[in-house]
CSV table of C-alpha atoms in Angstrom, one decimal:
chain,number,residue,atom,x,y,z
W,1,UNK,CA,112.6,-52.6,37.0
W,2,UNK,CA,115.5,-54.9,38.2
W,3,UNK,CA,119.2,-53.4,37.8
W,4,UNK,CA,119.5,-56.5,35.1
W,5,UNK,CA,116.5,-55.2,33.7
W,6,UNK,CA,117.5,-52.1,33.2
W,7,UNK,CA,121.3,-53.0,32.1
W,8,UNK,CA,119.6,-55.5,29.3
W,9,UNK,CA,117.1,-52.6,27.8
W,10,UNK,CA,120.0,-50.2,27.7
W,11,UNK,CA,121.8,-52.9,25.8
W,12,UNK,CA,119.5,-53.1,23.4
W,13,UNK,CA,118.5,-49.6,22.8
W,14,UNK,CA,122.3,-49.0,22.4
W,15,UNK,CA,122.4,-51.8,19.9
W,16,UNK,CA,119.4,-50.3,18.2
W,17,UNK,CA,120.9,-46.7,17.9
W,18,UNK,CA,124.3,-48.5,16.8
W,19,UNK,CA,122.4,-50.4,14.0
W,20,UNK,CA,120.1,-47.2,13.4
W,21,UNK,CA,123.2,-44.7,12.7
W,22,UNK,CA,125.1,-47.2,10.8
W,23,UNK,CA,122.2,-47.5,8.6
W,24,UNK,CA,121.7,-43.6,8.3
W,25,UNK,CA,125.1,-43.1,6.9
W,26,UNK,CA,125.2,-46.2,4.4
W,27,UNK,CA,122.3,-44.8,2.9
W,28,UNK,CA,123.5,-41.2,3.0
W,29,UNK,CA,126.8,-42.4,1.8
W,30,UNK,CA,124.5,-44.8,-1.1
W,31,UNK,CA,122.4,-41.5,-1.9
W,32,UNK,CA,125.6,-39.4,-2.9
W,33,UNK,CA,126.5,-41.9,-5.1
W,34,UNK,CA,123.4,-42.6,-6.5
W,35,UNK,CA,123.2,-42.7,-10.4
W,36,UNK,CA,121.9,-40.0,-11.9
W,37,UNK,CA,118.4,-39.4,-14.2
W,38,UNK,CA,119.1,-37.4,-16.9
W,39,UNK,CA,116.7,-35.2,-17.9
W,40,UNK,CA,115.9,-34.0,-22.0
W,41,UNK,CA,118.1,-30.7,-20.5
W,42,UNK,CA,120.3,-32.3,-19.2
W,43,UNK,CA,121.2,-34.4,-22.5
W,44,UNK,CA,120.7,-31.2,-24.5
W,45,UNK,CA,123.7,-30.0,-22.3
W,46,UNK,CA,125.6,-32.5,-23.8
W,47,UNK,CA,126.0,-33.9,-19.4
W,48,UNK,CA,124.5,-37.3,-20.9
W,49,UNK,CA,127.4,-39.9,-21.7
W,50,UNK,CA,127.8,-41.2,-25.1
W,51,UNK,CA,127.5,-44.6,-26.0
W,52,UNK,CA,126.9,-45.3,-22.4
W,53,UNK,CA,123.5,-47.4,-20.6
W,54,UNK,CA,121.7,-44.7,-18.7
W,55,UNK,CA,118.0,-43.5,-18.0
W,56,UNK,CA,116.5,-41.0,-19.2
W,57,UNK,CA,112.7,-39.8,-17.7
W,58,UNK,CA,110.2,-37.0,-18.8
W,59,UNK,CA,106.8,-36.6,-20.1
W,60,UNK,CA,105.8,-38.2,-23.5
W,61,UNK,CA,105.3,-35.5,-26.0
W,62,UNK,CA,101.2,-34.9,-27.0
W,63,UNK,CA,101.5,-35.8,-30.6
W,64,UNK,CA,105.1,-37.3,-30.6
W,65,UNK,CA,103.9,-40.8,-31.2
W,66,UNK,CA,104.8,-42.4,-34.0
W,67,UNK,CA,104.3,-45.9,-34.8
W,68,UNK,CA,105.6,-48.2,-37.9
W,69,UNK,CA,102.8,-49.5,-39.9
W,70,UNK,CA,104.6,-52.8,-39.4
W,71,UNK,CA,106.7,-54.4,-36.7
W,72,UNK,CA,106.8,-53.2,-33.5
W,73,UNK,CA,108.8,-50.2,-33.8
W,74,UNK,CA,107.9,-46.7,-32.4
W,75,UNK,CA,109.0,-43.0,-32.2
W,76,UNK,CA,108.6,-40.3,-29.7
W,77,UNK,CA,109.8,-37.1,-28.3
W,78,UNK,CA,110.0,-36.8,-24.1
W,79,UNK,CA,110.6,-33.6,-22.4
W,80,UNK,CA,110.4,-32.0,-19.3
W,81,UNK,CA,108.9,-28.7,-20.5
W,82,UNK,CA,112.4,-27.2,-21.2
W,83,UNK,CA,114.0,-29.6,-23.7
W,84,UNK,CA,112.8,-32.6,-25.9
W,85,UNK,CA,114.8,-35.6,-26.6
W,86,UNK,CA,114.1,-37.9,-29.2
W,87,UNK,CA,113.6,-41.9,-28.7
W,88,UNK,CA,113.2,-45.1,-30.7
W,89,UNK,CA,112.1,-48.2,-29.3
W,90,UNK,CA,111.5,-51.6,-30.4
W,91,UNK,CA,108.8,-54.1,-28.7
W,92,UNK,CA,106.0,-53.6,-26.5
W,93,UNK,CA,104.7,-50.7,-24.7
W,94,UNK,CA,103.4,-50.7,-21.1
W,95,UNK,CA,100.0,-50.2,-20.8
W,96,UNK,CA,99.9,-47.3,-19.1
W,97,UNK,CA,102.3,-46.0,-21.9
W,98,UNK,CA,100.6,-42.7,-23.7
W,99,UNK,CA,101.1,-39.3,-24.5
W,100,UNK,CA,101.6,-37.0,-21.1
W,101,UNK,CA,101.8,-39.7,-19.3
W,102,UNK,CA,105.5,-40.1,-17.5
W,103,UNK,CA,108.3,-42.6,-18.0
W,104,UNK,CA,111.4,-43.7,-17.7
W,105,UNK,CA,113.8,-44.9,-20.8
W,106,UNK,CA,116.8,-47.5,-20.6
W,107,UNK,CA,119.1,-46.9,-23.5
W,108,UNK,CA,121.8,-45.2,-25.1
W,109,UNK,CA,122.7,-42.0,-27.0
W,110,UNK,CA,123.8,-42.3,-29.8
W,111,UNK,CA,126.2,-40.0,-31.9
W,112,UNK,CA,123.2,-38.1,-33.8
W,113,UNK,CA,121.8,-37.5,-30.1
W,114,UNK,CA,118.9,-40.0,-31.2
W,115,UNK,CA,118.5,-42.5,-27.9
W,116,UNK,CA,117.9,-45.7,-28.3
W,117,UNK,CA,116.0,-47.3,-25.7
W,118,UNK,CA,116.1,-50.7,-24.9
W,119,UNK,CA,113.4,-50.7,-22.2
W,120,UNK,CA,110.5,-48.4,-21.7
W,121,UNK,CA,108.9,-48.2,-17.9
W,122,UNK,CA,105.9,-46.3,-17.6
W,123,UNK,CA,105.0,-44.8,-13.9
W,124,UNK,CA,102.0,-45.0,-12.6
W,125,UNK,CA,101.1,-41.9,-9.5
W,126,UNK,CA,98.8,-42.5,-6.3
W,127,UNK,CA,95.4,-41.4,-7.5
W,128,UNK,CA,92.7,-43.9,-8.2
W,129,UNK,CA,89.4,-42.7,-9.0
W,130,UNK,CA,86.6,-43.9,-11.8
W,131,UNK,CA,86.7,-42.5,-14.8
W,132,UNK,CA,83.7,-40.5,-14.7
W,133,UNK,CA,85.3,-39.0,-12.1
W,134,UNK,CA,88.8,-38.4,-13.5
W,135,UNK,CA,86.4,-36.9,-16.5
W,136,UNK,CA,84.7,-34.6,-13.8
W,137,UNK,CA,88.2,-32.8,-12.4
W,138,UNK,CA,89.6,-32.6,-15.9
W,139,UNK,CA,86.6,-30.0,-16.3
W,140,UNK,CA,87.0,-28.4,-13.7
W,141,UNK,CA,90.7,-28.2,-13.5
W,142,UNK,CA,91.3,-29.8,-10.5
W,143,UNK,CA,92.6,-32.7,-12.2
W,144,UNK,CA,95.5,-33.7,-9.6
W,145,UNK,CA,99.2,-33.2,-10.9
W,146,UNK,CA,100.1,-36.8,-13.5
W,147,UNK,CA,103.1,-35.7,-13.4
W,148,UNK,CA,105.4,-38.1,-11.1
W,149,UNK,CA,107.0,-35.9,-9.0
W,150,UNK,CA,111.0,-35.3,-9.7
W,151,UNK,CA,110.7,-35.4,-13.1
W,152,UNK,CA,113.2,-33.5,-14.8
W,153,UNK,CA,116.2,-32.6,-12.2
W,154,UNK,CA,115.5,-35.3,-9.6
W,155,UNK,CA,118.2,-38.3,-9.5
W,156,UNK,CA,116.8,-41.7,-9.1
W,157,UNK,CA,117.5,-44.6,-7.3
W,158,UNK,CA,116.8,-48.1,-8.9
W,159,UNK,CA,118.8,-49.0,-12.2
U,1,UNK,CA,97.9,-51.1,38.8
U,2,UNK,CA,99.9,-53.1,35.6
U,3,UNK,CA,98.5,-56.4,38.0
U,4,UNK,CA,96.3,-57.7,35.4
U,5,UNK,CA,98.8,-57.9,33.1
U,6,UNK,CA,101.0,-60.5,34.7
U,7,UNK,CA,97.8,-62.4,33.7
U,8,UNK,CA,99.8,-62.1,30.3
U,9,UNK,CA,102.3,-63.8,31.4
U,10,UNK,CA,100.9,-67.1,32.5
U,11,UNK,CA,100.7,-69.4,29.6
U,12,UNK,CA,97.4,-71.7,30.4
U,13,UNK,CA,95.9,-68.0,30.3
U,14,UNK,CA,97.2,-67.3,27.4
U,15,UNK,CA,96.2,-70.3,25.7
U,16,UNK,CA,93.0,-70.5,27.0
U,17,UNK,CA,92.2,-66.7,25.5
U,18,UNK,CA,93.3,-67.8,21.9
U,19,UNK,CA,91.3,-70.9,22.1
U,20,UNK,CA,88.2,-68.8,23.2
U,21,UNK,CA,88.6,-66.1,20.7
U,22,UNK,CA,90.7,-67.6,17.7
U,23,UNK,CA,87.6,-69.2,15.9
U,24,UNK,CA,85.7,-65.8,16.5
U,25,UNK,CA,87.9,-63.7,14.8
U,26,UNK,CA,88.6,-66.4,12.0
U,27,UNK,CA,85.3,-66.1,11.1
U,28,UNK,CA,84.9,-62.2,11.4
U,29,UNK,CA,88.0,-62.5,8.7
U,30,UNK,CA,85.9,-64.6,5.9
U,31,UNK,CA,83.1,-62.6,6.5
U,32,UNK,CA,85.1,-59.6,5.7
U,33,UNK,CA,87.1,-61.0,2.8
U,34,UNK,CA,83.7,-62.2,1.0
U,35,UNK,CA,82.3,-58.6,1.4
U,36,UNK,CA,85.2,-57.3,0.6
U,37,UNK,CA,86.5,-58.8,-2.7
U,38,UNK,CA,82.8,-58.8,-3.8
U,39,UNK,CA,82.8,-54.8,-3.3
U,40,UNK,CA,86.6,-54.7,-4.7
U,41,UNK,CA,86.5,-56.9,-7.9
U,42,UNK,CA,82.7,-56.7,-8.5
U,43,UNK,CA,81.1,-53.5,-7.1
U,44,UNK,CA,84.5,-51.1,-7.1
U,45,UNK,CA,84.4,-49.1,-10.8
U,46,UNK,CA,87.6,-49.1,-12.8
U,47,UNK,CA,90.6,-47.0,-12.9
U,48,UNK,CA,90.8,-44.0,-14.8
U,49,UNK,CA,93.9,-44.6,-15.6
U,50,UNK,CA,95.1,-48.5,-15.0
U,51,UNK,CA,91.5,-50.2,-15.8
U,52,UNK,CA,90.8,-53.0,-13.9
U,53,UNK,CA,94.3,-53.8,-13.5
U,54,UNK,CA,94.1,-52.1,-10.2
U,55,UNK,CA,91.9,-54.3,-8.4
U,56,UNK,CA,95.2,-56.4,-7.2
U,57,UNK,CA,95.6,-53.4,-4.5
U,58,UNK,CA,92.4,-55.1,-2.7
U,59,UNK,CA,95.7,-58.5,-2.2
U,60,UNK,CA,98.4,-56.3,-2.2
U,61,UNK,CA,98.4,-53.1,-0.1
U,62,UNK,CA,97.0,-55.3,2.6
U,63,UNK,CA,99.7,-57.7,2.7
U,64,UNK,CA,102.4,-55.3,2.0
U,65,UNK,CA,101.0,-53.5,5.1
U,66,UNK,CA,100.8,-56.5,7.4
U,67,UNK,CA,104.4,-57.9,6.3
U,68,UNK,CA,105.7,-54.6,8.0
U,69,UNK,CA,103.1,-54.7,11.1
U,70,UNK,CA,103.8,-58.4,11.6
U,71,UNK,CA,108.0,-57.5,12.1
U,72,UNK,CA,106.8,-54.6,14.1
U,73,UNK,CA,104.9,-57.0,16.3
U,74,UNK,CA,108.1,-59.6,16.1
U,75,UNK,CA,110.4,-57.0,17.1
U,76,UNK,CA,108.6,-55.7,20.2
U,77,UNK,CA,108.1,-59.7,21.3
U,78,UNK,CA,111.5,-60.0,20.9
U,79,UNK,CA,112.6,-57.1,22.6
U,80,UNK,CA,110.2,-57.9,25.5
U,81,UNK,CA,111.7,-61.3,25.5
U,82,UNK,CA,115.2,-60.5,25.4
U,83,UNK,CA,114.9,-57.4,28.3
U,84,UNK,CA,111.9,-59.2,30.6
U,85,UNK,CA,112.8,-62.9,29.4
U,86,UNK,CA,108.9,-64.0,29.2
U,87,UNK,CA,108.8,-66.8,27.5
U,88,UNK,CA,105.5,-65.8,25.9
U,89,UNK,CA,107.1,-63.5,24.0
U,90,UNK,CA,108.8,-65.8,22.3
U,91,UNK,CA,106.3,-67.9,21.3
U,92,UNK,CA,104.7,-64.6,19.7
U,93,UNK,CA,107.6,-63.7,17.7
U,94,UNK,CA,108.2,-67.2,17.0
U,95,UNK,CA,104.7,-67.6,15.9
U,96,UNK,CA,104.7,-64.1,13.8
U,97,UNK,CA,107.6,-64.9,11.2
U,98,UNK,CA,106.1,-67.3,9.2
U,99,UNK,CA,102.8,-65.6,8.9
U,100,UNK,CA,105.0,-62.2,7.8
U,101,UNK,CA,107.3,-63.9,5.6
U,102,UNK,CA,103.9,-65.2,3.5
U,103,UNK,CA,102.7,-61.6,3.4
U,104,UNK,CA,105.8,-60.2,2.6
U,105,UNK,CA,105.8,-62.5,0.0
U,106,UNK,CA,102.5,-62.0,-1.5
U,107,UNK,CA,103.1,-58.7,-1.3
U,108,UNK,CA,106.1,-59.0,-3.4
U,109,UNK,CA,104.1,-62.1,-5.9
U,110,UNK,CA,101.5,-59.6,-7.0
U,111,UNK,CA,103.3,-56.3,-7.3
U,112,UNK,CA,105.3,-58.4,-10.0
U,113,UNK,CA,102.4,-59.6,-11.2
U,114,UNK,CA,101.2,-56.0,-11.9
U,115,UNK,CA,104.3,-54.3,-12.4
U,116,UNK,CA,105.0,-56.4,-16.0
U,117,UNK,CA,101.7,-55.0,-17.2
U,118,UNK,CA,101.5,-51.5,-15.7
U,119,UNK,CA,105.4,-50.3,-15.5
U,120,UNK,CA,106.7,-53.2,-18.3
U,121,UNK,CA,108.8,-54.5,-16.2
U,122,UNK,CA,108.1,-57.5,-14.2
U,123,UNK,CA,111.1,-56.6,-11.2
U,124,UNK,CA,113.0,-53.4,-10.7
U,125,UNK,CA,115.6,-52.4,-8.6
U,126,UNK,CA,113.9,-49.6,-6.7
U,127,UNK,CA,114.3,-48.7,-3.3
U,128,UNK,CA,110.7,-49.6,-2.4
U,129,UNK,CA,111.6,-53.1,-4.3
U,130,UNK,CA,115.0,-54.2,-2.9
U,131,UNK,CA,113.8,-53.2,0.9
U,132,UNK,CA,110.9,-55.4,0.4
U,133,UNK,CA,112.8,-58.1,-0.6
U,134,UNK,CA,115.2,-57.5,1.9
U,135,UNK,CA,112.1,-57.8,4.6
U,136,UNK,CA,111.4,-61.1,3.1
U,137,UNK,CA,115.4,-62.4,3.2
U,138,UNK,CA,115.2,-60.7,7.2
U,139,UNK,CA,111.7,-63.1,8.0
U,140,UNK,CA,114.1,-65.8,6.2
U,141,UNK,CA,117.1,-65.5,8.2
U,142,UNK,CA,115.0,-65.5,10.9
U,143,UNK,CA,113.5,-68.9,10.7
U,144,UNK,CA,116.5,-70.7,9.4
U,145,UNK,CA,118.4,-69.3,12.7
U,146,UNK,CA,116.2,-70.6,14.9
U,147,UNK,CA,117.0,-73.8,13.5
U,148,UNK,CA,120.3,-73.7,13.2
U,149,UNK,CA,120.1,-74.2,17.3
U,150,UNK,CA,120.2,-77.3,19.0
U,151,UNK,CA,119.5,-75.4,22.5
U,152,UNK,CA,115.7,-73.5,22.4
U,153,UNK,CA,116.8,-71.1,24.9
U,154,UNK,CA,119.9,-69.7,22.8
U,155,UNK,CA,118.0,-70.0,19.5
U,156,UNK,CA,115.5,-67.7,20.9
U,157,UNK,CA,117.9,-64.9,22.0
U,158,UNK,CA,120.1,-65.0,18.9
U,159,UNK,CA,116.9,-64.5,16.7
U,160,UNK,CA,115.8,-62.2,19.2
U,161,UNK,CA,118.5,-60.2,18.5
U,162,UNK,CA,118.6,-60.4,14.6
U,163,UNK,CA,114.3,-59.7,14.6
U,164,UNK,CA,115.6,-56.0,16.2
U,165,UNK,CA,118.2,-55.5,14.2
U,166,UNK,CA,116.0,-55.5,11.0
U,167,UNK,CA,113.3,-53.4,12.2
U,168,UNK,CA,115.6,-50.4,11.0
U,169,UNK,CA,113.9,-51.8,7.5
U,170,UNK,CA,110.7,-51.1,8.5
U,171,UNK,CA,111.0,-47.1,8.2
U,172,UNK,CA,113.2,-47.5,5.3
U,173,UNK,CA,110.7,-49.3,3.4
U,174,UNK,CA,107.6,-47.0,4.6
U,175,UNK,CA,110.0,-43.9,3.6
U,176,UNK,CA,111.6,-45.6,0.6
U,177,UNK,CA,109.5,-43.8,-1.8
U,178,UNK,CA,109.8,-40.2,-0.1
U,179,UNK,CA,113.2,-40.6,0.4
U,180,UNK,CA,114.2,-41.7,-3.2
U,181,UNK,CA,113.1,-41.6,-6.7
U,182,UNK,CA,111.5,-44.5,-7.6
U,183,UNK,CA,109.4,-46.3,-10.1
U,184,UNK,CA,107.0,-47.3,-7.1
U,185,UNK,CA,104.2,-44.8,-6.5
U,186,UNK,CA,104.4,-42.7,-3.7
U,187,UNK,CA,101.8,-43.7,-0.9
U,188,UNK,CA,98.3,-43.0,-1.5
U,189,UNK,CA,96.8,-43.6,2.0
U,190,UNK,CA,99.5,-43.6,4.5
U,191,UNK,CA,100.0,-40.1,4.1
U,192,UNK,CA,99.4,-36.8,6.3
U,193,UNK,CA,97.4,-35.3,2.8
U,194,UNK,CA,93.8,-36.8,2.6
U,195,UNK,CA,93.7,-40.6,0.7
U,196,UNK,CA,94.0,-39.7,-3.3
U,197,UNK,CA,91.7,-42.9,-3.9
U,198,UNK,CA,88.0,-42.4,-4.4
U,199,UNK,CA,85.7,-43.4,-1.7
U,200,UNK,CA,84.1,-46.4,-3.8
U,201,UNK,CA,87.5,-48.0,-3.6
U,202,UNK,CA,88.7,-46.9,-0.5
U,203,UNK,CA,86.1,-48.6,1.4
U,204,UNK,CA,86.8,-51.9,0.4
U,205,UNK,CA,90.5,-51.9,0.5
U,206,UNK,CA,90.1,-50.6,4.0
U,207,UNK,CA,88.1,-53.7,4.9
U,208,UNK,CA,90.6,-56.0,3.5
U,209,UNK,CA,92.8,-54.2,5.7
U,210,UNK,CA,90.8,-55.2,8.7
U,211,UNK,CA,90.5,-58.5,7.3
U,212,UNK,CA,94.4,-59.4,6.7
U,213,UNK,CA,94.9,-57.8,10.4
U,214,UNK,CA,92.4,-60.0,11.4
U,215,UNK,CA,94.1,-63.2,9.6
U,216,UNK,CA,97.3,-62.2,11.3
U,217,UNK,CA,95.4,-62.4,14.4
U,218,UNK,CA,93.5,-65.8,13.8
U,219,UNK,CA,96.8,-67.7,12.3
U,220,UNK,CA,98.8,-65.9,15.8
U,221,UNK,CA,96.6,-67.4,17.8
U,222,UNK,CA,96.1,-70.8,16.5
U,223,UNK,CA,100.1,-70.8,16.7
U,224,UNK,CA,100.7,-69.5,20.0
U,225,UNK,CA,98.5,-72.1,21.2
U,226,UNK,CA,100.8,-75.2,19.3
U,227,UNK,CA,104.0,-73.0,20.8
U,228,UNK,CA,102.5,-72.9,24.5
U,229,UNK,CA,101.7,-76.8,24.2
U,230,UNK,CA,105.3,-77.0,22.5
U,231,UNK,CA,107.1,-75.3,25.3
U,232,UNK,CA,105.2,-76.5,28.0
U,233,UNK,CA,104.9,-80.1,27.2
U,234,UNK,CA,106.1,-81.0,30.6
U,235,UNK,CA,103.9,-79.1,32.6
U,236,UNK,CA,101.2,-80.3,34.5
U,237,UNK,CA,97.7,-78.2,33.2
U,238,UNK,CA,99.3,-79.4,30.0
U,239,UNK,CA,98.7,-83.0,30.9
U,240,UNK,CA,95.9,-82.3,32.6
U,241,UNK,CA,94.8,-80.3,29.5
U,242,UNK,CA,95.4,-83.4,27.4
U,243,UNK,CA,93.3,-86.1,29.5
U,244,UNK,CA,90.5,-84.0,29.3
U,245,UNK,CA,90.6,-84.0,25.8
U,246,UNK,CA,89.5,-80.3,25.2
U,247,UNK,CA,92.8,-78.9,23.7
């Protein structure tokens, strides 16, 4: 390699590891501040602000479900095996909404510790398999976790 | 030893290989896509879980994959171009943004078009999501640079030099969903762990892989070849080229 060569790929990696660091400790820096997740627990705590837009995330309740005869309103408990916290919504439900499956709640507390949620995201994990499948490992035990990992303590990211 | 690839250097080669292999792999690609989405959206089964909803993977894992590969590929042209200055290299990254831009935004197209039905949400602000989009903005920038330049030659080093800036976004989107909490799955085949996707859907997605890689390759080629005739308008094969009528 020619001594210009040279001098223009060191330029470049040095640019690259400039860029590279910088990156690392914005995100670091970002990931320290991120918002936190609050978990049933950590609401049962009383950590969960009042009258204040925050997420909540757990497993829906077998069971908890409740649905108004009319309108679009619906009841149910979420927990992450330690505490439950109870939610309202109004409107429609993902469609990968149902009991044990995992979501994440946008809403508020309010004073009676009922949350309110104004949107309801469901989370969908990395397994695909048919049915019959699915139906095969849920015998045998081996179904794979449907729990989305982080439930519970983990913070999250996106708001 | 590295003799035969200064062959790689010299753009009538260059331009002759695309034109000899460019309708070859074109049609290699719709052979696989038919076979492909006939095995996805016909033969596949459904989901346990998300139905048929999940047959937009067979679009969109592919072309989320191929929006990174394709900045990969733009970054090391531009790197080879800014260190070796071969000109060929920046045709090839030239060529590539356009081509990764449409992927990237595909990519981001159907995820919202699956995301309001599965999650309930049509757009969230998830790692996975915002470095996406940021990929697409970087493909942007990229473009629009390049024409902000009257000269070619200073156009091509400052977008050089902006293509390998961004590629620090390239780990941060594969990692996004490790790294952080989000609403995103984590991955299901780019992982250590064996794929968590049964084999009667695996096989078809993995050939629409090889189809969108071979897309890439077809539309790269086909633009190279306007880029070579672009840049070396003045040369004399070029004319020569022209008179015989065989572009």
């Amino acid at each position: 390699m020619t001594p210009a060569r040279k001098k223009r790929l060191a330029l470049v990696v040095l640019m690259l590891l400039g860029v590279g660091l910088a990156t690392t400790f914005a995100l670091n820096a970002f990931n320290k501040n991120i918002l936190y997740f609050f978990s049933p627990s950590q609401i049962a705590s009383g950590e969960a602000p009042v009258d204040q837009l925050f997420r909540v995330g757990g497993m829906v309740v077998d069971g908890s479900v409740n649905r108004s005869e009319e309108g679009l309103d619906v009841a149910f408990e979420l927990s992450d095996t330690l505490h439950q916290v109870n939610v309202v919504y109004t409107g429609i439900l993902p469609d990968l909404f149902r009991e044990g499956q995992g979501i994440v709640a946008i809403g508020k507390l309010d004073t009676d510790g009922l949350f309110v949620a104004e949107t309801v995201l469901a989370k969908h994990d990395e397994n695909y398999m048919p049915p019959e499948v699915a139906e095969a490992l849920k015998k045998a035990g081996k179904m794979p976790g449907t729990a989305a990992p982080g439930y519970g303590q983990d913070s999250v990211s996106y708001e | 030893m590295f003799k035969w690839i200064h062959k790689f250097g010299s753009p009538p080669f260059v331009y002759r290989l695309c034109r000899g292999f460019g309708p070859w792999i074109g049609w290699l690609c719709l052979i696989l896509i038919i076979g492909g989405l006939y095995l996805g959206l016909v033969k596949a089964p459904a989901d346990y879980e998300q139905g048929d909803s999940y047959r937009i993977i067979f679009i969109h894992v592919p072309a989320a994959w191929m929006s990174m590969f394709v900045y990969v590929v733009m970054a090391i042209a531009s790197l080879v171009f800014l260190v070796w200055r071969l000109k060929l290299a920046d045709v090839v990254a030239r060529a590539s943004a356009p081509i990764g831009a449409s992927f990237t935004f595909i990519a981001l197209a159907t995820g919202s078009i699956w995301g309001k039905p599965m999650w309930g949400a049509w757009w969230v602000w998830d790692a996975r999501l915002t470095s996406e989009l940021l990929l697409l903005f970087l493909y942007i920038g990229y473009i629009a640079l390049r024409n902000a330049f009257d000269n070619q030659n200073a156009a091509a080093r400052a977008a050089a030099i902006l293509a390998l800036v961004g590629v620090i976004n390239i780990p941060v989107i594969h990692y996004s969903v490790e790294w952080w909490n989000t609403l995103h799955q984590p991955a299901t085949i780019a992982k250590f762990d064996k794929p968590s996707i049964h084999i009667s859907m695996l096989i078809p997605l993995l050939m629409m892989v090889l189809a969108f890689q071979l897309l890439y390759a077809h539309n790269l080629m086909t633009r190279i070849r306007t880029g070579i005739l672009e840049r070396e308008k003045r040369a004399r094969w070029v004319g020569e080229l022209l008179e015989s009528g065989r572009v």
